[in-house]
CSV table of C-alpha atoms in Angstrom, one decimal:
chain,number,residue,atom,x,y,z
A,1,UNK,CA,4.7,-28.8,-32.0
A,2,UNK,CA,8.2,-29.0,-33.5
A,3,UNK,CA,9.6,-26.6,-35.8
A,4,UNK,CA,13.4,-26.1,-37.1
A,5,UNK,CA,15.2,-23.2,-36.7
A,6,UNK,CA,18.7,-22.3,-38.5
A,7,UNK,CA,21.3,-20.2,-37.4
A,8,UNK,CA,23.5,-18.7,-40.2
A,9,UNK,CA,26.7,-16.8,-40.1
A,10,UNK,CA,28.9,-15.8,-43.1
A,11,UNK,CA,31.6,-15.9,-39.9
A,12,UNK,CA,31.6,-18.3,-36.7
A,13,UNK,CA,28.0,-18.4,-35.9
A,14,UNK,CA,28.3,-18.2,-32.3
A,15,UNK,CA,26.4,-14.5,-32.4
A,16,UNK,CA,23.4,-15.9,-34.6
A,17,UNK,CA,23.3,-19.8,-32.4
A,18,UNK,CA,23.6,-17.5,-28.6
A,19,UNK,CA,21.0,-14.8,-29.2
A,20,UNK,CA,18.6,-17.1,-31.6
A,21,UNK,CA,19.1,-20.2,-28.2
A,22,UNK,CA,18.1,-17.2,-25.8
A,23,UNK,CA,15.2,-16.1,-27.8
A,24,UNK,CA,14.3,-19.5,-28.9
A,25,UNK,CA,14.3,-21.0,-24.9
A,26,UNK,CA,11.3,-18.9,-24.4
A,27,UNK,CA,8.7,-21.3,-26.0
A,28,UNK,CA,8.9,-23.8,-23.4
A,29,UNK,CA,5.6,-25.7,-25.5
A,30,UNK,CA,7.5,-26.1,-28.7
A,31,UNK,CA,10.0,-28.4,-29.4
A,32,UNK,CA,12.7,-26.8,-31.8
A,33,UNK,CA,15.3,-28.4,-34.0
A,34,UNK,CA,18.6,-26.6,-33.7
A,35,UNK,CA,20.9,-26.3,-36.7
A,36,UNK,CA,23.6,-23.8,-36.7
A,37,UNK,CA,25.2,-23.0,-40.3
A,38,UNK,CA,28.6,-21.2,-40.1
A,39,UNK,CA,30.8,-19.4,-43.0
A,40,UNK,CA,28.2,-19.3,-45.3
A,41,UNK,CA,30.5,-16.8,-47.0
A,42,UNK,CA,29.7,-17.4,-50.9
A,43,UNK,CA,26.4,-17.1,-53.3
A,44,UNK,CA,27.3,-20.7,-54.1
A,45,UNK,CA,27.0,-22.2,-50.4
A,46,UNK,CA,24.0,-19.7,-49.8
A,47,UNK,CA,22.0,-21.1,-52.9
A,48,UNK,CA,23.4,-25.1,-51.5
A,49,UNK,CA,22.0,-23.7,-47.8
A,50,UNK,CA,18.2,-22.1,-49.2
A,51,UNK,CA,17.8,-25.9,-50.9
A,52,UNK,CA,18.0,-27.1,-47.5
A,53,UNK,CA,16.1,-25.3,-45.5
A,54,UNK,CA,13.5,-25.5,-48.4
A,55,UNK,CA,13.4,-29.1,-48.2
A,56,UNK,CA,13.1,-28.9,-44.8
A,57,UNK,CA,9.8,-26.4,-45.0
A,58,UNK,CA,8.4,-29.2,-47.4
A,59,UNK,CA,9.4,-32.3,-44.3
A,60,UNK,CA,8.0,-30.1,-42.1
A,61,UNK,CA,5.6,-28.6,-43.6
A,62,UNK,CA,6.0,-25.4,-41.4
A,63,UNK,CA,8.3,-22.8,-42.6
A,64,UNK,CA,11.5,-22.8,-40.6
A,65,UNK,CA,13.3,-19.7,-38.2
A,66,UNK,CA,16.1,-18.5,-39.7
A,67,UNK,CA,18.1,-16.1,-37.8
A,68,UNK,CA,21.0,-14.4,-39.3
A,69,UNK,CA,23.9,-12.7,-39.0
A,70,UNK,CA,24.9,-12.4,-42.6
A,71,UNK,CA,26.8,-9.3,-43.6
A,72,UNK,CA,27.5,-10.0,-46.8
A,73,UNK,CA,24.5,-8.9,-49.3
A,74,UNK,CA,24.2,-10.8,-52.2
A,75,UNK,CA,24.5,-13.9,-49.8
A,76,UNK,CA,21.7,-12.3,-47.1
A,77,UNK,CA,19.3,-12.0,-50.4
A,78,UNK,CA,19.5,-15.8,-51.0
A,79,UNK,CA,18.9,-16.5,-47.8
A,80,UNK,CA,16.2,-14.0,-47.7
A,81,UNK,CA,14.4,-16.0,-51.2
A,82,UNK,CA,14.4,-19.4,-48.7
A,83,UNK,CA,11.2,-19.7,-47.4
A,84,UNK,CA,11.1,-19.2,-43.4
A,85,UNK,CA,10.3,-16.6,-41.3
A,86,UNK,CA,13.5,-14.1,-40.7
A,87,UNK,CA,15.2,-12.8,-38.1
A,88,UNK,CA,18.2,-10.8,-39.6
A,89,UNK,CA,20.3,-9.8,-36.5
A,90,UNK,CA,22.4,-7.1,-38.6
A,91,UNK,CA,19.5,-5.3,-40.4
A,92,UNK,CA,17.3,-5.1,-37.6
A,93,UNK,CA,20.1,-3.6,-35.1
A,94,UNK,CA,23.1,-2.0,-37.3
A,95,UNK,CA,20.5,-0.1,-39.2
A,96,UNK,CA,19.0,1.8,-36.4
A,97,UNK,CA,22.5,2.0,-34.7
A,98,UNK,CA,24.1,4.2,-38.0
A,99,UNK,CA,21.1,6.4,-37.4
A,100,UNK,CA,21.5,7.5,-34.1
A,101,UNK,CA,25.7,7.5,-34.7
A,102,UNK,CA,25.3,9.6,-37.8
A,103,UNK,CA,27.7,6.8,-39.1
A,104,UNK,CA,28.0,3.9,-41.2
A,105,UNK,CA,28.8,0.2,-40.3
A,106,UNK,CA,32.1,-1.2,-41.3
A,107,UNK,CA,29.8,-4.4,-42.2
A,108,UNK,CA,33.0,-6.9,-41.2
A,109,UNK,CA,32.5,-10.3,-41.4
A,110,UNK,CA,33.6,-11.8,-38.2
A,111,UNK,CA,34.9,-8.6,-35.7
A,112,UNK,CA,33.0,-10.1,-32.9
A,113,UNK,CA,35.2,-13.1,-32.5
A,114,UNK,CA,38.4,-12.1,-34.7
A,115,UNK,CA,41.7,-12.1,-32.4
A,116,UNK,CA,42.0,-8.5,-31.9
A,117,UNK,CA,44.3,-7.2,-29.4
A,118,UNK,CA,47.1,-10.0,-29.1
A,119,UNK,CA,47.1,-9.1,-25.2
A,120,UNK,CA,43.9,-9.7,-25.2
A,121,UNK,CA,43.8,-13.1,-26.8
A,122,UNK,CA,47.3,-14.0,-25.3
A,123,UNK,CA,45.2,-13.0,-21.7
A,124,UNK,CA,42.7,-15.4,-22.7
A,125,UNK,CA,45.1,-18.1,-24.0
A,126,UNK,CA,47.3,-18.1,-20.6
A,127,UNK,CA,44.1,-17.9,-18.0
A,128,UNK,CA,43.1,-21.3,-19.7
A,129,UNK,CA,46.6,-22.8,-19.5
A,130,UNK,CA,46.4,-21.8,-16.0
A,131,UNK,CA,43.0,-23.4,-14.9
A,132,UNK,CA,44.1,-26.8,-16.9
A,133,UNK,CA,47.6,-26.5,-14.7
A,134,UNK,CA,45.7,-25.7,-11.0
A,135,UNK,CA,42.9,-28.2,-12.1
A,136,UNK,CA,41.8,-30.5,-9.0
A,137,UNK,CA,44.6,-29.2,-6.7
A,138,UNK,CA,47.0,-30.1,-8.9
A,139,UNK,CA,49.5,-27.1,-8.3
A,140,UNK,CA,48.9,-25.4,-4.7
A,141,UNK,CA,51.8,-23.4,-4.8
A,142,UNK,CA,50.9,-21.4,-8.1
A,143,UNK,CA,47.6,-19.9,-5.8
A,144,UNK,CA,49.4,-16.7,-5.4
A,145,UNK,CA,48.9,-16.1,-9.1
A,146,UNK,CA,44.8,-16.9,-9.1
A,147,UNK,CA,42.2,-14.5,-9.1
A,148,UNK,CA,39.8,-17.3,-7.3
A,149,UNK,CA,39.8,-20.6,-6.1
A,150,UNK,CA,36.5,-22.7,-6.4
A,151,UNK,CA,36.3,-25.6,-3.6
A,152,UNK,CA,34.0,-28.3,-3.7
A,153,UNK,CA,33.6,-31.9,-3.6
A,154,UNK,CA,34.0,-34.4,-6.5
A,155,UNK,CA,31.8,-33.8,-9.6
A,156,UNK,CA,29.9,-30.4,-8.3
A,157,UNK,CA,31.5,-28.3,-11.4
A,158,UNK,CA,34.1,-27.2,-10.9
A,159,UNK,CA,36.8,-28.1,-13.4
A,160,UNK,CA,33.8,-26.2,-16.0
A,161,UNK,CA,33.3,-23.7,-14.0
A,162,UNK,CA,36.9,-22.8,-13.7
A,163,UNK,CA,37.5,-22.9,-17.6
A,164,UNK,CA,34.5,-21.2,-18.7
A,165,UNK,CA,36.2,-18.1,-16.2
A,166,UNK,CA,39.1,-18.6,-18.1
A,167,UNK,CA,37.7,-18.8,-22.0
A,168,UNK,CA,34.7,-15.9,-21.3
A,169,UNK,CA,36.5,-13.4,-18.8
A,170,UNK,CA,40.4,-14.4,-18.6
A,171,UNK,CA,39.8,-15.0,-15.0
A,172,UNK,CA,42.6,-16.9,-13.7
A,173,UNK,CA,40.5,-19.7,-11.9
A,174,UNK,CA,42.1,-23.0,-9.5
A,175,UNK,CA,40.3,-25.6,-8.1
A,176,UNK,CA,40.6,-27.5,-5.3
A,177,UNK,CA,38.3,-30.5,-4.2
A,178,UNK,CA,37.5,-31.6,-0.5
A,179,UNK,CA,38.2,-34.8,0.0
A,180,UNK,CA,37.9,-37.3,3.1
A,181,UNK,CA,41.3,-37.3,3.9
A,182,UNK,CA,40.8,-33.3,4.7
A,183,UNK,CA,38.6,-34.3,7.6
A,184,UNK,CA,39.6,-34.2,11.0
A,185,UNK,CA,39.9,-35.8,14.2
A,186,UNK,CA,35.9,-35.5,14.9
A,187,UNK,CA,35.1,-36.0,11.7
A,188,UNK,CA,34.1,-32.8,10.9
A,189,UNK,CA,36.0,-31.0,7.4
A,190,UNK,CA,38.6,-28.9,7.8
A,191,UNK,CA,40.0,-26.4,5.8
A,192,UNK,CA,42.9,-27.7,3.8
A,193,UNK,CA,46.7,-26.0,4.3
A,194,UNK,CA,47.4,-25.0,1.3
A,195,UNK,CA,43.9,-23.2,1.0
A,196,UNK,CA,45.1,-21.4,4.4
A,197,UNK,CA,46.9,-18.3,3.1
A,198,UNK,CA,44.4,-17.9,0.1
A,199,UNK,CA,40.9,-17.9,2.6
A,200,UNK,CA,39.9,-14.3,0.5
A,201,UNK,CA,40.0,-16.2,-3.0
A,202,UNK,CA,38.2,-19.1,-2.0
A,203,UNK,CA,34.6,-19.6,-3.6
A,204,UNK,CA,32.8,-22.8,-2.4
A,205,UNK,CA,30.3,-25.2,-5.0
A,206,UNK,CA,27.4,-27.6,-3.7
A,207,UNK,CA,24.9,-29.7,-5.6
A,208,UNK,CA,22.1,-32.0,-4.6
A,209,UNK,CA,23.2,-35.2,-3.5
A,210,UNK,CA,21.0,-37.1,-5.7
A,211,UNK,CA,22.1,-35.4,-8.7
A,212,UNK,CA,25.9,-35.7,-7.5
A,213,UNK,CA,24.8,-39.6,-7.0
A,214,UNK,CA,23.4,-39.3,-10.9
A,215,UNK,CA,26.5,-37.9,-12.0
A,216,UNK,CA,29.1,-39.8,-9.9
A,217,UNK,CA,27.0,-43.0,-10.8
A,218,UNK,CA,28.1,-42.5,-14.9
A,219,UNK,CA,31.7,-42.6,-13.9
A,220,UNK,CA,32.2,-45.4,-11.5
A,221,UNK,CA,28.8,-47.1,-11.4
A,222,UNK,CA,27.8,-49.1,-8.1
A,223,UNK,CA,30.7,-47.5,-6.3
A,224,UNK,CA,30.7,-46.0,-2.5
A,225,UNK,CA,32.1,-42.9,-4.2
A,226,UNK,CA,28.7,-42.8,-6.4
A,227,UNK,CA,26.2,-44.3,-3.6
A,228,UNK,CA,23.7,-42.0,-2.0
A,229,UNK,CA,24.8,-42.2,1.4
A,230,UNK,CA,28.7,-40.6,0.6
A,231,UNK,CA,27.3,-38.2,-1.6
A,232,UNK,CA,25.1,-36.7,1.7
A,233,UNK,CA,27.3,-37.2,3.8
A,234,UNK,CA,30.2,-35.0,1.7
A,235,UNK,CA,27.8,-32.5,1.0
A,236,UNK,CA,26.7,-32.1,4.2
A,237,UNK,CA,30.4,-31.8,5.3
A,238,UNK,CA,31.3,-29.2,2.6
A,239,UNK,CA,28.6,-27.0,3.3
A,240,UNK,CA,29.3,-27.2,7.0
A,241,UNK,CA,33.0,-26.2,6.0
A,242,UNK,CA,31.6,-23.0,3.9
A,243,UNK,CA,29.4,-21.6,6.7
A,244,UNK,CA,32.3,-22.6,9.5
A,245,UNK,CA,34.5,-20.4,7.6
A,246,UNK,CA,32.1,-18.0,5.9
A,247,UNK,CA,33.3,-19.1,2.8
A,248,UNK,CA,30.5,-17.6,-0.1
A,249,UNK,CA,28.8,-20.7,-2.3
A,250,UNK,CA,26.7,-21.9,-4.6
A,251,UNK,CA,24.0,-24.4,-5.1
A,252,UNK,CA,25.3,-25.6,-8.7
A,253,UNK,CA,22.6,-28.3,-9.3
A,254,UNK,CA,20.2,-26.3,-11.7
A,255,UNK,CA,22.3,-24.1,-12.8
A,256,UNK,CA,24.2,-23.5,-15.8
A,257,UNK,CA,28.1,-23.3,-16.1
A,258,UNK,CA,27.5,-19.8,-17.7
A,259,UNK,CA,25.2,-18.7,-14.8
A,260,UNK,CA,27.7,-20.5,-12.0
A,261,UNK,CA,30.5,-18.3,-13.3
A,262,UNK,CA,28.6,-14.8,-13.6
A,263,UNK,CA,26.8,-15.6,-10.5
A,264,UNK,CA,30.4,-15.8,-8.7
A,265,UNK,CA,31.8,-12.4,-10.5
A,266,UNK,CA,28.6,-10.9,-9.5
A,267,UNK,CA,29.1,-12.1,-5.7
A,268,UNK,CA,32.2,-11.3,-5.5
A,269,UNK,CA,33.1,-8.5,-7.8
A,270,UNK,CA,35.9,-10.4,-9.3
A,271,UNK,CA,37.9,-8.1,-12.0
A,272,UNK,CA,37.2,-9.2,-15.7
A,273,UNK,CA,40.0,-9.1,-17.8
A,274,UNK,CA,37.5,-8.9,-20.6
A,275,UNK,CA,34.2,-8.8,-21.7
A,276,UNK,CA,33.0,-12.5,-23.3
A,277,UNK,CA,32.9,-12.8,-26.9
């Protein structure tokens, strides 16, 4: 079964496209087209939008999901006249909310992601510059200033892992990736220097092998950095290194970057400058 499903905003869309992707993921059995419509903030592009999606019923011929976040409500009464089944975010919680606050909504297109507090953005803003800067051991002496420091080999996540910190929580996040020129004399891999001093802030990332091989294969294809043997044996080495020096980790290989990150906070009660938007 395949049906289509639109998320609307009269603002960024991200609220509508995360919740409806959450609720949608559900229905493992049907296969849903995904089509998100932002600043849909004018009766003109609303009436444009409601041609669409009923063209689409008619292609289809099932009624598509709309899910909504429209404040505006002339606009959210177009949409409403499309034919689909609704989900209208706003309505269904804001409603009930001014109830039980004894208060009315401000009804503000786009709070949820607007700037607000400049600290709060500039935060956000600066925690990214400083994961781009302390990317891949770039700048070890800067690890007094992180709040972590995710280890791993090549390709295991953790240059995403270390922005998405950044973007969602303003957690200053470096990386650092073991390498074979960190092994020692036995073979066995040691902990680098300059991750000495900074052994509390260290958080360590593993992956299956053959999916490392997977990955590593799309970047240098046919390579002893991409063969199945190297990607073992680092992995093997790294996870050695993490229980030598009871260094916390995750298993990133069916995970998502989202749950990699909240995963770590949770392990490791990590401070959030703020909450994601």
């Amino acid at each position: 079964m395949t049906r289509t499903a639109f998320f609307i905003s009269d603002g960024t869309g991200i609220t509508a496209e995360s919740l409806g992707r959450s609720l949608l993921a559900q229905f493992e059995n049907v296969e849903i087209h995904m089509i998100t419509k932002p600043y849909i903030d004018s009766v003109e592009k609303a009436h444009q939008l409601a041609a669409i999606i009923e063209s689409t019923a008619v292609k289809d011929g099932e009624q598509p999901i709309i899910i909504d976040t429209i404040v505006d409500s002339q606009i959210r009464d177009v949409i409403r006249d499309a034919p689909g089944f609704k989900v209208d975010i706003f309505s269904t919680f804001l409603e009930p909310l001014e109830q039980e606050l004894a208060t009315h909504s401000s009804y503000s297109v786009g709070r949820t992601h607007a700037i607000g507090s400049d600290d709060v953005y500039m935060d956000r803003i600066q925690s990214v510059h400083f994961a781009l800067d302390n990317d891949d051991g770039a700048r070890t002496h800067q690890y007094d200033q992180a709040d972590i420091i995710l280890v791993g080999v090549s390709r295991c996540g953790k240059t995403p892992s270390s922005l998405y910190l950044a973007l969602q929580f303003g957690i200053r996040a470096a990386n650092y990736p073991l390498t074979e020129d960190d092994l020692d004399e036995t073979g066995k891999l040691k902990l680098p220097r300059a991750l000495e001093p900074h052994r509390h802030k260290l958080f360590g990332l593993t992956i299956d092998p053959r999916r490392l091989a997977a990955i590593r294969h799309e970047r240098r294809p046919n390579s002893r950095y991409s063969s199945m043997d190297q990607c073992v044996q680092e992995v093997t080495q790294a996870e050695a290194l993490y229980r030598r020096m009871h260094i916390p980790f995750i298993d990133t290989t069916r995970f998502s970057v989202e749950e990699i990150s909240t995963r770590m906070i949770a392990e490791t009660g990590i401070n959030r400058r703020f909450s994601p938007r």
